[in-house]
Amino acid sequence: QAQLMQSGGGSVQAGGSLRLSCTASGYTYCSDDMSWHRQVPGKEREFVSGIDSSGRTSYADSVQGRFTISQDNAKKAMYLQMNSLKPEDTAMYYCQWRCMYGIHWYSPLGQGAQVTVSS
């Protein structure tokens, strides 16, 4: 079964760090187009960070300088290192990856990982 599996997340105090991981399995091929998003109850999902097909990284203004996105092609994995966490970073975090299954392209989401930051 093709899927994106997430790990990491948890609860930390403000100023702490967490690392999220996302691993692709079962897909024919996954591109270099990947991203992280987050969502809090009652609000729309928002972009956090991404890597485009040219390898350029981008970040939401709210996480710039604190979060770092990276990938490991050999492991078919992407990561989000989150430092200097703030209570407002509390959300469910999702990875998204443009992958091919058979002859079709998809942009699936991972199952989500809860990040809770206490003040």
mmCIF file of C-alpha atoms in Angstrom:
data_model
loop_
_atom_site.group_PDB
_atom_site.id
_atom_site.type_symbol
_atom_site.label_atom_id
_atom_site.label_comp_id
_atom_site.label_asym_id
_atom_site.label_seq_id
_atom_site.Cartn_x
_atom_site.Cartn_y
_atom_site.Cartn_z
ATOM 1 C CA GLN A 1 0.000 0.000 0.000
ATOM 2 C CA ALA A 2 1.444 3.367 -1.035
ATOM 3 C CA GLN A 3 1.593 5.807 1.824
ATOM 4 C CA LEU A 4 3.490 8.523 3.606
ATOM 5 C CA MET A 5 4.346 7.578 7.164
ATOM 6 C CA GLN A 6 5.122 10.264 9.685
ATOM 7 C CA SER A 7 6.977 10.017 12.962
ATOM 8 C CA GLY A 8 8.104 12.473 15.557
ATOM 9 C CA GLY A 9 6.041 15.172 17.149
ATOM 10 C CA GLY A 10 5.075 15.310 20.791
ATOM 11 C CA SER A 11 4.927 17.831 23.608
ATOM 12 C CA VAL A 12 7.657 20.287 24.530
ATOM 13 C CA GLN A 13 8.039 23.508 26.422
ATOM 14 C CA ALA A 14 8.511 26.791 24.641
ATOM 15 C CA GLY A 15 12.052 27.123 23.367
ATOM 16 C CA GLY A 16 12.426 23.401 22.845
ATOM 17 C CA SER A 17 13.016 21.408 19.683
ATOM 18 C CA LEU A 18 11.324 18.591 17.829
ATOM 19 C CA ARG A 19 12.019 16.752 14.606
ATOM 20 C CA LEU A 20 9.363 15.397 12.292
ATOM 21 C CA SER A 21 10.044 12.651 9.773
ATOM 22 C CA CYS A 22 8.090 11.518 6.752
ATOM 23 C CA THR A 23 8.879 8.377 4.766
ATOM 24 C CA ALA A 24 7.383 7.364 1.446
ATOM 25 C CA SER A 25 6.718 3.725 0.683
ATOM 26 C CA GLY A 26 4.952 1.832 -2.063
ATOM 27 C CA TYR A 27 5.153 4.592 -4.657
ATOM 28 C CA THR A 28 6.741 4.102 -8.038
ATOM 29 C CA TYR A 29 8.676 7.327 -7.680
ATOM 30 C CA CYS A 30 8.594 10.428 -5.494
ATOM 31 C CA SER A 31 9.789 13.764 -6.818
ATOM 32 C CA ASP A 32 11.802 16.483 -5.124
ATOM 33 C CA ASP A 33 8.596 18.471 -4.651
ATOM 34 C CA MET A 34 7.715 18.099 -0.963
ATOM 35 C CA SER A 35 6.319 20.204 1.822
ATOM 36 C CA TRP A 36 5.110 20.437 5.397
ATOM 37 C CA HIS A 37 1.794 21.930 6.474
ATOM 38 C CA ARG A 38 0.013 22.383 9.763
ATOM 39 C CA GLN A 39 -3.515 22.788 10.966
ATOM 40 C CA VAL A 40 -5.234 23.732 14.192
ATOM 41 C CA PRO A 41 -8.878 22.885 14.867
ATOM 42 C CA GLY A 42 -11.253 25.358 13.275
ATOM 43 C CA LYS A 43 -8.647 26.809 10.936
ATOM 44 C CA GLU A 44 -7.490 26.014 7.445
ATOM 45 C CA ARG A 45 -4.349 24.037 6.879
ATOM 46 C CA GLU A 46 -1.376 26.336 6.312
ATOM 47 C CA PHE A 47 1.934 25.961 4.534
ATOM 48 C CA VAL A 48 4.969 25.668 6.772
ATOM 49 C CA SER A 49 7.909 24.779 4.557
ATOM 50 C CA GLY A 50 8.703 23.199 1.215
ATOM 51 C CA ILE A 51 11.351 22.100 -1.239
ATOM 52 C CA ASP A 52 10.597 22.564 -4.923
ATOM 53 C CA SER A 53 11.828 20.564 -7.881
ATOM 54 C CA SER A 54 14.798 22.929 -8.229
ATOM 55 C CA GLY A 55 15.881 22.214 -4.676
ATOM 56 C CA ARG A 56 14.895 25.637 -3.387
ATOM 57 C CA THR A 57 13.518 25.745 0.126
ATOM 58 C CA SER A 58 10.812 28.073 1.332
ATOM 59 C CA TYR A 59 9.336 28.842 4.720
ATOM 60 C CA ALA A 60 6.338 30.582 6.152
ATOM 61 C CA ASP A 61 7.316 33.881 7.716
ATOM 62 C CA SER A 62 6.207 32.598 11.097
ATOM 63 C CA VAL A 63 8.810 29.794 11.106
ATOM 64 C CA GLN A 64 11.633 31.366 9.088
ATOM 65 C CA GLY A 65 14.915 31.003 10.923
ATOM 66 C CA ARG A 66 13.541 28.427 13.367
ATOM 67 C CA PHE A 67 12.489 25.490 11.185
ATOM 68 C CA THR A 68 14.600 23.615 8.654
ATOM 69 C CA ILE A 69 13.326 21.266 5.977
ATOM 70 C CA SER A 70 15.586 18.560 4.583
ATOM 71 C CA GLN A 71 15.421 15.328 2.614
ATOM 72 C CA ASP A 72 17.265 12.062 2.293
ATOM 73 C CA ASN A 73 16.696 10.649 -1.179
ATOM 74 C CA ALA A 74 18.334 7.332 -0.354
ATOM 75 C CA LYS A 75 15.861 6.773 2.474
ATOM 76 C CA LYS A 76 12.912 8.359 0.640
ATOM 77 C CA ALA A 77 12.477 10.565 3.651
ATOM 78 C CA MET A 78 11.947 14.214 4.457
ATOM 79 C CA TYR A 79 12.383 15.957 7.769
ATOM 80 C CA LEU A 80 11.335 19.117 9.553
ATOM 81 C CA GLN A 81 13.649 20.247 12.308
ATOM 82 C CA MET A 82 11.807 22.649 14.566
ATOM 83 C CA ASN A 83 13.809 24.770 16.992
ATOM 84 C CA SER A 84 12.869 27.585 19.342
ATOM 85 C CA LEU A 85 9.311 26.329 19.385
ATOM 86 C CA LYS A 86 6.543 28.676 20.450
ATOM 87 C CA PRO A 87 3.059 27.931 21.813
ATOM 88 C CA GLU A 88 1.621 29.231 18.541
ATOM 89 C CA ASP A 89 3.411 26.389 16.731
ATOM 90 C CA THR A 90 0.990 23.967 18.369
ATOM 91 C CA ALA A 91 -0.830 22.138 15.579
ATOM 92 C CA MET A 92 -1.195 18.896 13.683
ATOM 93 C CA TYR A 93 1.627 18.714 11.176
ATOM 94 C CA TYR A 94 1.326 16.969 7.829
ATOM 95 C CA CYS A 95 3.885 16.111 5.204
ATOM 96 C CA GLN A 96 2.926 16.228 1.542
ATOM 97 C CA TRP A 97 4.924 14.742 -1.312
ATOM 98 C CA ARG A 98 4.362 14.603 -5.043
ATOM 99 C CA CYS A 99 4.678 10.929 -5.901
ATOM 100 C CA MET A 100 3.906 8.668 -8.806
ATOM 101 C CA TYR A 101 1.934 5.467 -8.428
ATOM 102 C CA GLY A 102 1.793 3.473 -11.622
ATOM 103 C CA ILE A 103 1.507 6.138 -14.320
ATOM 104 C CA HIS A 104 -0.364 8.732 -12.285
ATOM 105 C CA TRP A 105 0.893 11.544 -10.058
ATOM 106 C CA TYR A 106 -0.514 12.178 -6.616
ATOM 107 C CA SER A 107 0.149 14.611 -3.790
ATOM 108 C CA PRO A 108 -0.719 12.564 -0.729
ATOM 109 C CA LEU A 109 -0.589 13.719 2.858
ATOM 110 C CA GLY A 110 0.930 11.840 5.759
ATOM 111 C CA GLN A 111 -1.266 10.750 8.637
ATOM 112 C CA GLY A 112 -0.296 13.759 10.715
ATOM 113 C CA ALA A 113 1.741 14.313 13.860
ATOM 114 C CA GLN A 114 0.620 16.395 16.798
ATOM 115 C CA VAL A 115 3.000 19.043 18.064
ATOM 116 C CA THR A 116 2.106 20.717 21.346
ATOM 117 C CA VAL A 117 4.186 23.554 22.758
ATOM 118 C CA SER A 118 3.475 24.748 26.266
ATOM 119 C CA SER A 119 4.452 28.122 27.661
#
